[in-house]
Amino acid sequence: METANLIPRSSLRLVKILGAIFNFVWYANFILIPFVIAVVGYKVVTDGKIDSTIAVQIANTVDSSPVATIIDNAKTASATINIGVLKIELKPTIKHLSLLIVQFVLIESILILFLYNMRKILNSFKAQRPFSRENTKRLRWIGLSVILYVPVHLINYLFDVWILHDSIAAPNQIYWVQKEIDPNMLILGIIIYVISSIFDYGMVVEQENKEFV
């Protein structure tokens, strides 16, 4: 007996497009990994330096420019430049290199975990098998990878703070590392975890329907 199509053709087109995008990112990532390692390694060996870019907040006293007003209620206005980017050339030490390697491994691990499970789920959609225990586990792994983004980003933030204090005299008088930690990623990861439970329920319903038929 032929299995009924659980996913309509119109949605399958979108699934195929998403599958192609995730496949491209998956393979491109593995091509870029050795390229990035080679470029950074070459710069360390030849120049003895590592380029570091840090997003910072700048004290409001650094620059403030007047802005023309267009309504009577706004008599005066000014624009304050308080966000910038610091580009620092570091002379790498064992500590610097170790932390960079840890950062790189953590970010790549999360990315690979996310991409691998997304590709598997999209392939199961194309095969008209969306509800399965494997997909439930894959969704949970995806939720975990999204949740792990938050502590990894916190580690990156602390690393930038350490580089800033290690490289610039009295940085807190002018610069602060910009906090870019987004709690929405944590919420999104939890939502994906909940969706995995819905998938689990859908799988049970599908199995019961098959047994009934």
Coordinates of N, CA and C in Angstrom, one line a residue:
M1 N 0.8 -1.2 0.0 CA 0.0 0.0 0.0 C 0.9 1.3 0.0
E2 N 0.6 2.2 -0.9 CA 1.4 3.4 -1.0 C 1.1 4.4 0.1
T3 N 2.2 4.9 0.7 CA 2.1 5.8 1.8 C 1.6 7.2 1.3
A4 N 0.6 7.7 2.1 CA 0.0 9.0 1.7 C 1.1 10.1 1.9
N5 N 1.0 11.1 1.0 CA 1.9 12.3 1.1 C 1.5 13.1 2.3
L6 N 2.4 13.2 3.2 CA 2.1 14.0 4.4 C 2.5 15.5 4.1
I7 N 3.3 15.7 3.2 CA 3.8 17.1 2.8 C 3.3 17.4 1.4
P8 N 2.5 18.5 1.2 CA 2.0 18.8 -0.1 C 3.2 19.2 -1.1
R9 N 2.9 19.2 -2.4 CA 4.0 19.4 -3.3 C 4.5 20.9 -3.2
S10 N 3.6 21.8 -3.0 CA 4.0 23.2 -2.9 C 5.0 23.4 -1.7
S11 N 4.8 22.7 -0.6 CA 5.7 22.8 0.5 C 7.0 22.0 0.2
L12 N 6.9 21.0 -0.6 CA 8.1 20.2 -0.9 C 9.1 21.0 -1.8
R13 N 8.6 21.9 -2.6 CA 9.5 22.8 -3.4 C 10.3 23.6 -2.4
L14 N 9.7 24.2 -1.4 CA 10.4 25.0 -0.4 C 11.4 24.1 0.4
V15 N 11.0 22.9 0.7 CA 11.9 22.0 1.4 C 13.2 21.7 0.5
K16 N 13.0 21.5 -0.8 CA 14.1 21.2 -1.7 C 15.0 22.4 -1.8
I17 N 14.4 23.6 -1.8 CA 15.3 24.9 -1.9 C 16.1 25.0 -0.6
L18 N 15.4 24.8 0.6 CA 16.1 24.9 1.8 C 17.2 23.8 1.9
G19 N 16.9 22.6 1.4 CA 17.9 21.5 1.4 C 19.1 21.9 0.6
A20 N 18.9 22.5 -0.5 CA 20.0 22.9 -1.4 C 20.9 24.0 -0.7
I21 N 20.2 24.9 0.0 CA 20.9 26.0 0.7 C 21.8 25.4 1.9
F22 N 21.1 24.5 2.6 CA 21.9 23.9 3.8 C 23.0 23.0 3.3
N23 N 22.8 22.3 2.1 CA 23.9 21.5 1.6 C 25.0 22.3 1.1
F24 N 24.7 23.5 0.5 CA 25.8 24.4 0.1 C 26.6 24.9 1.3
V25 N 25.9 25.3 2.3 CA 26.6 25.8 3.5 C 27.4 24.7 4.2
W26 N 26.8 23.5 4.2 CA 27.5 22.4 4.8 C 28.9 22.1 4.2
Y27 N 28.9 22.0 2.8 CA 30.1 21.7 2.1 C 31.0 22.9 2.1
A28 N 30.5 24.1 1.9 CA 31.3 25.3 1.9 C 32.0 25.5 3.2
N29 N 31.4 25.1 4.3 CA 32.0 25.2 5.6 C 33.2 24.3 5.7
F30 N 33.1 23.1 5.2 CA 34.3 22.2 5.3 C 35.4 22.6 4.4
I31 N 35.1 23.3 3.3 CA 36.1 23.9 2.4 C 36.8 25.1 3.1
L32 N 36.0 25.9 3.8 CA 36.6 27.1 4.4 C 37.4 26.8 5.6
I33 N 37.1 25.7 6.4 CA 37.9 25.4 7.6 C 39.4 25.3 7.3
P34 N 39.9 24.5 6.4 CA 41.3 24.5 6.1 C 41.9 25.8 5.6
F35 N 41.0 26.5 4.8 CA 41.4 27.8 4.2 C 41.7 28.8 5.4
V36 N 40.8 28.9 6.3 CA 40.9 29.8 7.4 C 42.2 29.4 8.3
I37 N 42.3 28.2 8.5 CA 43.5 27.7 9.3 C 44.8 28.0 8.6
A38 N 44.8 27.9 7.3 CA 46.0 28.1 6.5 C 46.3 29.6 6.5
V39 N 45.3 30.5 6.3 CA 45.5 31.9 6.3 C 46.0 32.4 7.6
V40 N 45.4 32.0 8.7 CA 45.8 32.4 10.1 C 47.2 31.9 10.4
G41 N 47.4 30.6 10.1 CA 48.8 30.1 10.3 C 49.9 30.8 9.5
Y42 N 49.6 31.1 8.3 CA 50.5 31.8 7.4 C 50.9 33.2 8.0
K43 N 49.8 33.9 8.5 CA 50.1 35.2 9.1 C 50.9 35.1 10.3
V44 N 50.6 34.1 11.2 CA 51.4 34.0 12.4 C 52.8 33.7 12.1
V45 N 53.1 32.8 11.1 CA 54.4 32.4 10.8 C 55.2 33.5 10.2
T46 N 54.6 34.2 9.2 CA 55.3 35.2 8.4 C 55.4 36.6 9.1
D47 N 54.2 37.0 9.7 CA 54.2 38.4 10.3 C 54.4 38.3 11.8
G48 N 54.1 37.1 12.4 CA 54.2 37.0 13.9 C 53.1 37.8 14.6
K49 N 51.9 38.0 13.8 CA 50.8 38.7 14.4 C 49.5 38.1 14.0
I50 N 48.5 38.4 14.8 CA 47.1 38.0 14.6 C 46.2 39.2 14.6
D51 N 45.3 39.3 13.6 CA 44.4 40.5 13.6 C 43.2 40.1 14.4
S52 N 42.8 41.0 15.3 CA 41.6 40.8 16.1 C 40.7 42.1 16.0
T53 N 39.4 41.8 15.7 CA 38.5 42.9 15.6 C 37.5 42.8 16.7
I54 N 37.3 43.9 17.5 CA 36.4 43.9 18.6 C 35.4 45.0 18.5
A55 N 34.1 44.6 18.6 CA 33.0 45.6 18.6 C 33.0 46.3 20.0
V56 N 33.1 47.6 20.0 CA 33.2 48.3 21.3 C 32.1 49.5 21.4
Q57 N 31.8 49.8 22.6 CA 31.1 51.0 22.9 C 32.1 52.1 23.3
I58 N 31.9 53.3 22.8 CA 32.8 54.4 23.1 C 32.1 55.4 24.0
A59 N 32.9 56.0 24.9 CA 32.4 57.0 25.8 C 31.7 58.1 25.0
N60 N 30.6 58.6 25.5 CA 29.8 59.7 24.8 C 30.6 61.0 24.6
T61 N 31.7 61.2 25.3 CA 32.4 62.4 25.2 C 33.4 62.4 24.0
V62 N 33.5 61.3 23.3 CA 34.4 61.2 22.2 C 34.0 62.1 21.1
D63 N 32.7 62.0 20.7 CA 32.3 62.8 19.6 C 30.8 63.0 19.7
S64 N 30.3 64.2 19.4 CA 28.9 64.5 19.4 C 28.7 65.6 18.4
S65 N 27.8 65.4 17.4 CA 27.6 66.3 16.3 C 26.2 66.8 16.3
P66 N 25.9 68.1 16.0 CA 24.6 68.6 15.9 C 23.8 68.0 14.7
V67 N 22.5 67.9 14.9 CA 21.7 67.4 13.8 C 20.6 68.4 13.5
A68 N 20.3 68.6 12.3 CA 19.2 69.6 11.9 C 17.8 69.0 12.3
T69 N 17.0 69.9 12.9 CA 15.7 69.5 13.3 C 14.6 69.9 12.3
I70 N 13.5 69.2 12.2 CA 12.5 69.5 11.2 C 11.1 69.8 11.8
I71 N 11.0 69.7 13.1 CA 9.8 70.0 13.8 C 10.0 71.0 14.9
D72 N 9.0 71.8 15.2 CA 9.2 72.8 16.2 C 9.5 72.3 17.6
N73 N 8.9 71.1 17.9 CA 9.0 70.5 19.2 C 10.5 70.1 19.5
A74 N 11.2 69.9 18.5 CA 12.7 69.5 18.6 C 13.5 70.7 18.3
K75 N 13.9 71.4 19.4 CA 14.7 72.7 19.2 C 16.1 72.3 18.9
T76 N 16.6 71.3 19.6 CA 18.0 70.9 19.3 C 18.1 69.4 19.3
A77 N 19.1 68.9 18.6 CA 19.3 67.5 18.5 C 20.8 67.2 18.2
S78 N 21.3 66.1 18.7 CA 22.7 65.8 18.4 C 22.8 64.3 18.2
A79 N 23.8 63.9 17.4 CA 24.1 62.5 17.2 C 25.4 62.2 17.9
T80 N 25.4 61.2 18.8 CA 26.6 60.8 19.5 C 27.1 59.5 18.9
I81 N 28.4 59.5 18.6 CA 29.0 58.3 18.1 C 29.5 57.5 19.3
N82 N 28.9 56.4 19.6 CA 29.2 55.6 20.7 C 29.4 54.1 20.4
I83 N 29.4 53.7 19.2 CA 29.7 52.4 18.8 C 30.8 52.3 17.7
G84 N 31.7 51.5 17.9 CA 32.8 51.4 16.9 C 33.5 50.0 16.9
V85 N 34.5 49.9 16.1 CA 35.2 48.7 16.0 C 36.7 48.9 16.2
L86 N 37.3 48.2 17.1 CA 38.8 48.3 17.3 C 39.4 47.1 16.5
K87 N 40.4 47.5 15.7 CA 41.2 46.5 15.0 C 42.6 46.5 15.7
I88 N 42.9 45.3 16.3 CA 44.2 45.2 17.0 C 45.0 44.1 16.4
E89 N 46.3 44.4 16.3 CA 47.3 43.4 15.8 C 47.9 42.8 17.0
L90 N 47.7 41.5 17.3 CA 48.2 40.9 18.5 C 49.5 40.1 18.2
K91 N 50.4 40.2 19.1 CA 51.6 39.3 19.0 C 51.2 38.0 19.7
P92 N 51.0 36.9 19.0 CA 50.4 35.8 19.6 C 51.3 35.1 20.6
T93 N 50.6 34.8 21.7 CA 51.3 34.0 22.8 C 50.6 32.6 22.8
I94 N 51.1 31.7 23.6 CA 50.5 30.4 23.7 C 49.1 30.5 24.3
K95 N 48.9 31.5 25.2 CA 47.6 31.7 25.7 C 46.6 32.2 24.7
H96 N 47.1 33.2 23.8 CA 46.2 33.7 22.8 C 45.8 32.6 21.8
L97 N 46.8 31.8 21.3 CA 46.6 30.8 20.4 C 45.6 29.7 20.9
S98 N 45.8 29.4 22.2 CA 45.0 28.3 22.8 C 43.5 28.8 22.9
L99 N 43.3 30.0 23.3 CA 41.9 30.6 23.3 C 41.3 30.7 22.0
L100 N 42.1 31.1 21.0 CA 41.6 31.2 19.6 C 41.1 29.8 19.1
I101 N 42.0 28.8 19.4 CA 41.6 27.4 19.0 C 40.4 26.9 19.6
V102 N 40.2 27.2 20.9 CA 39.0 26.8 21.7 C 37.8 27.5 21.1
Q103 N 37.9 28.8 20.8 CA 36.8 29.5 20.2 C 36.4 28.9 18.9
F104 N 37.4 28.7 18.0 CA 37.1 28.1 16.7 C 36.5 26.7 16.8
V105 N 37.0 25.9 17.6 CA 36.4 24.5 17.8 C 35.0 24.6 18.3
L106 N 34.7 25.4 19.3 CA 33.4 25.5 19.8 C 32.4 26.0 18.8
I107 N 32.7 27.1 18.1 CA 31.8 27.6 17.0 C 31.6 26.6 15.9
E108 N 32.6 26.0 15.5 CA 32.5 25.0 14.4 C 31.7 23.8 14.8
S109 N 31.9 23.4 16.1 CA 31.1 22.2 16.6 C 29.6 22.5 16.6
I110 N 29.3 23.7 17.1 CA 27.9 24.1 17.1 C 27.3 24.2 15.7
L111 N 28.1 24.8 14.8 CA 27.6 24.9 13.4 C 27.4 23.6 12.7
I112 N 28.4 22.7 12.9 CA 28.3 21.4 12.3 C 27.1 20.6 12.8
L113 N 26.9 20.7 14.2 CA 25.8 20.0 14.8 C 24.5 20.5 14.3
F114 N 24.4 21.8 14.1 CA 23.1 22.4 13.6 C 22.9 22.0 12.1
L115 N 23.9 22.1 11.3 CA 23.7 21.9 9.9 C 23.5 20.4 9.6
Y116 N 24.2 19.5 10.3 CA 24.0 18.1 10.1 C 22.6 17.6 10.3
N117 N 22.0 18.0 11.4 CA 20.7 17.6 11.8 C 19.6 18.3 10.9
M118 N 19.9 19.6 10.5 CA 18.9 20.2 9.6 C 18.9 19.5 8.3
R119 N 20.0 19.1 7.8 CA 20.0 18.4 6.5 C 19.3 17.1 6.6
K120 N 19.5 16.3 7.7 CA 18.8 15.1 7.9 C 17.3 15.2 8.0
I121 N 16.8 16.3 8.6 CA 15.4 16.5 8.8 C 14.8 16.9 7.4
L122 N 15.5 17.7 6.7 CA 15.0 18.1 5.3 C 14.9 16.9 4.4
N123 N 15.9 16.1 4.5 CA 15.9 14.8 3.7 C 14.7 13.9 4.0
S124 N 14.4 13.9 5.3 CA 13.3 13.0 5.7 C 12.0 13.6 5.2
F125 N 11.9 15.0 5.2 CA 10.7 15.7 4.6 C 10.5 15.3 3.2
K126 N 11.6 15.3 2.4 CA 11.6 15.0 1.0 C 11.1 13.6 0.8
A127 N 11.5 12.7 1.7 CA 11.1 11.3 1.6 C 9.7 11.0 2.2
Q128 N 9.0 12.1 2.6 CA 7.7 12.0 3.2 C 7.7 11.2 4.5
R129 N 8.7 11.3 5.2 CA 8.8 10.7 6.6 C 9.2 11.7 7.6
P130 N 8.3 12.7 7.8 CA 8.6 13.8 8.8 C 8.6 13.4 10.2
F131 N 7.6 12.4 10.5 CA 7.4 12.0 11.9 C 8.2 10.7 12.2
S132 N 9.3 10.9 12.9 CA 10.0 9.7 13.3 C 10.8 10.0 14.6
R133 N 11.2 9.0 15.3 CA 12.0 9.2 16.5 C 13.4 9.8 16.2
E134 N 13.9 9.5 15.0 CA 15.2 10.1 14.6 C 15.0 11.6 14.4
N135 N 13.9 12.1 13.8 CA 13.7 13.5 13.7 C 13.4 14.2 15.0
T136 N 12.8 13.5 16.0 CA 12.6 14.0 17.3 C 14.0 14.3 17.9
K137 N 14.9 13.3 17.8 CA 16.2 13.5 18.4 C 17.0 14.6 17.6
R138 N 16.8 14.6 16.3 CA 17.5 15.7 15.5 C 17.1 17.1 15.9
L139 N 15.7 17.2 16.2 CA 15.2 18.5 16.6 C 15.8 18.9 18.0
R140 N 15.9 17.9 18.8 CA 16.5 18.2 20.2 C 17.9 18.6 20.1
W141 N 18.7 18.0 19.1 CA 20.1 18.4 18.9 C 20.2 19.8 18.3
I142 N 19.2 20.1 17.4 CA 19.2 21.5 16.9 C 18.9 22.5 18.0
G143 N 17.9 22.2 18.8 CA 17.6 23.1 20.0 C 18.8 23.3 20.9
L144 N 19.5 22.2 21.1 CA 20.7 22.2 22.0 C 21.8 23.1 21.3
S145 N 22.0 23.0 20.0 CA 23.0 23.8 19.3 C 22.7 25.3 19.4
V146 N 21.4 25.6 19.3 CA 21.0 27.0 19.4 C 21.2 27.5 20.8
I147 N 20.8 26.7 21.8 CA 21.0 27.1 23.2 C 22.5 27.3 23.5
L148 N 23.3 26.4 23.0 CA 24.8 26.5 23.3 C 25.4 27.7 22.7
Y149 N 24.7 28.3 21.7 CA 25.2 29.6 21.1 C 25.4 30.7 22.1
V150 N 24.5 30.7 23.1 CA 24.6 31.8 24.2 C 25.8 31.7 25.0
P151 N 26.1 30.5 25.7 CA 27.4 30.5 26.5 C 28.6 30.6 25.6
V152 N 28.6 30.1 24.4 CA 29.8 30.3 23.5 C 30.0 31.8 23.2
H153 N 28.9 32.5 22.9 CA 29.0 33.9 22.7 C 29.5 34.6 23.9
L154 N 29.1 34.2 25.1 CA 29.6 34.8 26.3 C 31.1 34.5 26.5
I155 N 31.6 33.4 26.1 CA 33.0 33.1 26.1 C 33.8 34.0 25.2
N156 N 33.2 34.2 24.0 CA 33.8 35.2 23.0 C 33.9 36.6 23.6
Y157 N 32.8 37.0 24.3 CA 32.7 38.3 24.9 C 33.8 38.5 25.9
L158 N 34.0 37.5 26.8 CA 35.0 37.5 27.8 C 36.4 37.5 27.2
F159 N 36.6 36.8 26.1 CA 37.9 36.8 25.4 C 38.2 38.2 24.9
D160 N 37.2 38.9 24.3 CA 37.4 40.2 23.8 C 37.7 41.2 24.9
V161 N 37.1 41.0 26.0 CA 37.4 41.9 27.2 C 38.8 41.7 27.6
W162 N 39.3 40.5 27.7 CA 40.6 40.2 28.1 C 41.6 40.8 27.1
I163 N 41.4 40.6 25.8 CA 42.3 41.2 24.8 C 42.3 42.7 24.9
L164 N 41.2 43.3 25.1 CA 41.1 44.8 25.2 C 41.9 45.3 26.4
H165 N 41.8 44.7 27.5 CA 42.5 45.1 28.7 C 44.0 44.7 28.6
D166 N 44.3 43.7 27.8 CA 45.7 43.3 27.7 C 46.4 44.1 26.6
S167 N 45.7 44.9 25.8 CA 46.3 45.6 24.7 C 46.3 47.1 24.8
I168 N 45.3 47.6 25.5 CA 45.1 49.1 25.6 C 45.2 49.6 27.0
A169 N 46.0 50.7 27.2 CA 46.1 51.3 28.5 C 44.8 51.9 29.0
A170 N 44.4 51.6 30.2 CA 43.1 52.2 30.8 C 42.0 52.2 29.8
P171 N 41.6 51.0 29.3 CA 40.5 51.0 28.3 C 39.2 51.4 28.8
N172 N 38.9 51.2 30.1 CA 37.5 51.5 30.6 C 37.2 52.9 30.6
Q173 N 38.2 53.8 30.5 CA 38.0 55.2 30.4 C 37.4 55.7 29.1
I174 N 37.6 54.9 28.1 CA 37.1 55.3 26.7 C 36.2 54.2 26.1
Y175 N 36.7 52.9 26.2 CA 36.1 51.8 25.5 C 35.5 50.8 26.4
W176 N 34.4 50.2 26.0 CA 33.9 49.0 26.6 C 33.5 48.0 25.5
V177 N 33.8 46.8 25.7 CA 33.4 45.7 24.7 C 31.9 45.7 24.6
Q178 N 31.4 45.8 23.4 CA 29.9 45.8 23.2 C 29.3 44.4 23.5
K179 N 28.3 44.5 24.4 CA 27.6 43.2 24.7 C 26.6 42.9 23.6
E180 N 26.8 41.7 23.0 CA 26.0 41.3 21.9 C 25.3 40.0 22.2
I181 N 25.2 39.6 23.5 CA 24.6 38.4 23.9 C 23.1 38.5 23.8
D182 N 22.5 37.6 23.0 CA 21.1 37.7 22.7 C 20.3 36.6 23.4
P183 N 19.5 37.0 24.4 CA 18.7 35.9 25.1 C 17.7 35.3 24.2
N184 N 17.3 35.9 23.1 CA 16.3 35.3 22.2 C 16.8 34.0 21.6
M185 N 18.1 33.8 21.5 CA 18.6 32.5 21.0 C 18.3 31.4 22.0
L186 N 18.4 31.8 23.3 CA 18.0 30.8 24.4 C 16.6 30.4 24.3
I187 N 15.7 31.4 24.1 CA 14.3 31.2 24.0 C 14.0 30.4 22.7
L188 N 14.6 30.7 21.6 CA 14.4 29.9 20.4 C 14.8 28.5 20.5
G189 N 15.9 28.2 21.2 CA 16.4 26.8 21.5 C 15.3 26.1 22.3
I190 N 14.8 26.7 23.3 CA 13.7 26.1 24.1 C 12.5 25.8 23.3
I191 N 12.1 26.7 22.4 CA 10.9 26.5 21.5 C 11.2 25.3 20.6
I192 N 12.4 25.2 20.1 CA 12.7 24.0 19.2 C 12.6 22.7 20.0
Y193 N 13.0 22.8 21.2 CA 12.9 21.6 22.1 C 11.4 21.2 22.3
V194 N 10.5 22.2 22.4 CA 9.1 22.0 22.6 C 8.5 21.4 21.3
I195 N 9.0 21.9 20.1 CA 8.5 21.4 18.8 C 8.9 20.0 18.7
S196 N 10.1 19.6 19.2 CA 10.5 18.2 19.1 C 9.5 17.2 19.8
S197 N 8.9 17.7 20.9 CA 7.9 16.9 21.6 C 6.6 16.8 20.7
I198 N 6.3 17.9 19.9 CA 5.1 17.8 19.0 C 5.4 16.8 17.9
F199 N 6.6 16.8 17.4 CA 7.0 15.8 16.4 C 6.8 14.4 17.0
D200 N 7.2 14.2 18.2 CA 7.1 12.9 18.9 C 5.6 12.5 18.9
Y201 N 4.8 13.4 19.3 CA 3.3 13.1 19.3 C 2.8 12.8 17.9
G202 N 3.2 13.6 16.9 CA 2.8 13.3 15.6 C 3.2 11.9 15.1
M203 N 4.4 11.5 15.5 CA 4.8 10.2 15.1 C 3.9 9.1 15.8
V204 N 3.5 9.3 17.0 CA 2.6 8.3 17.7 C 1.3 8.3 17.0
V205 N 0.7 9.5 16.6 CA -0.6 9.5 15.9 C -0.5 8.8 14.6
E206 N 0.6 9.0 13.9 CA 0.8 8.4 12.5 C 0.8 6.9 12.7
Q207 N 1.5 6.4 13.7 CA 1.7 5.0 13.9 C 0.3 4.3 14.3
E208 N -0.5 5.1 15.1 CA -1.8 4.6 15.5 C -2.7 4.5 14.3
N209 N -2.6 5.5 13.4 CA -3.4 5.5 12.2 C -3.1 4.3 11.3
K210 N -1.8 4.0 11.2 CA -1.4 2.9 10.4 C -1.9 1.6 10.9
E211 N -1.9 1.4 12.2 CA -2.4 0.2 12.9 C -3.9 0.1 12.7
F212 N -4.6 1.2 12.8 CA -6.0 1.2 12.6 C -6.4 0.8 11.2
V213 N -5.7 1.3 10.2 CA -6.0 0.9 8.8 C -5.7 -0.6 8.6

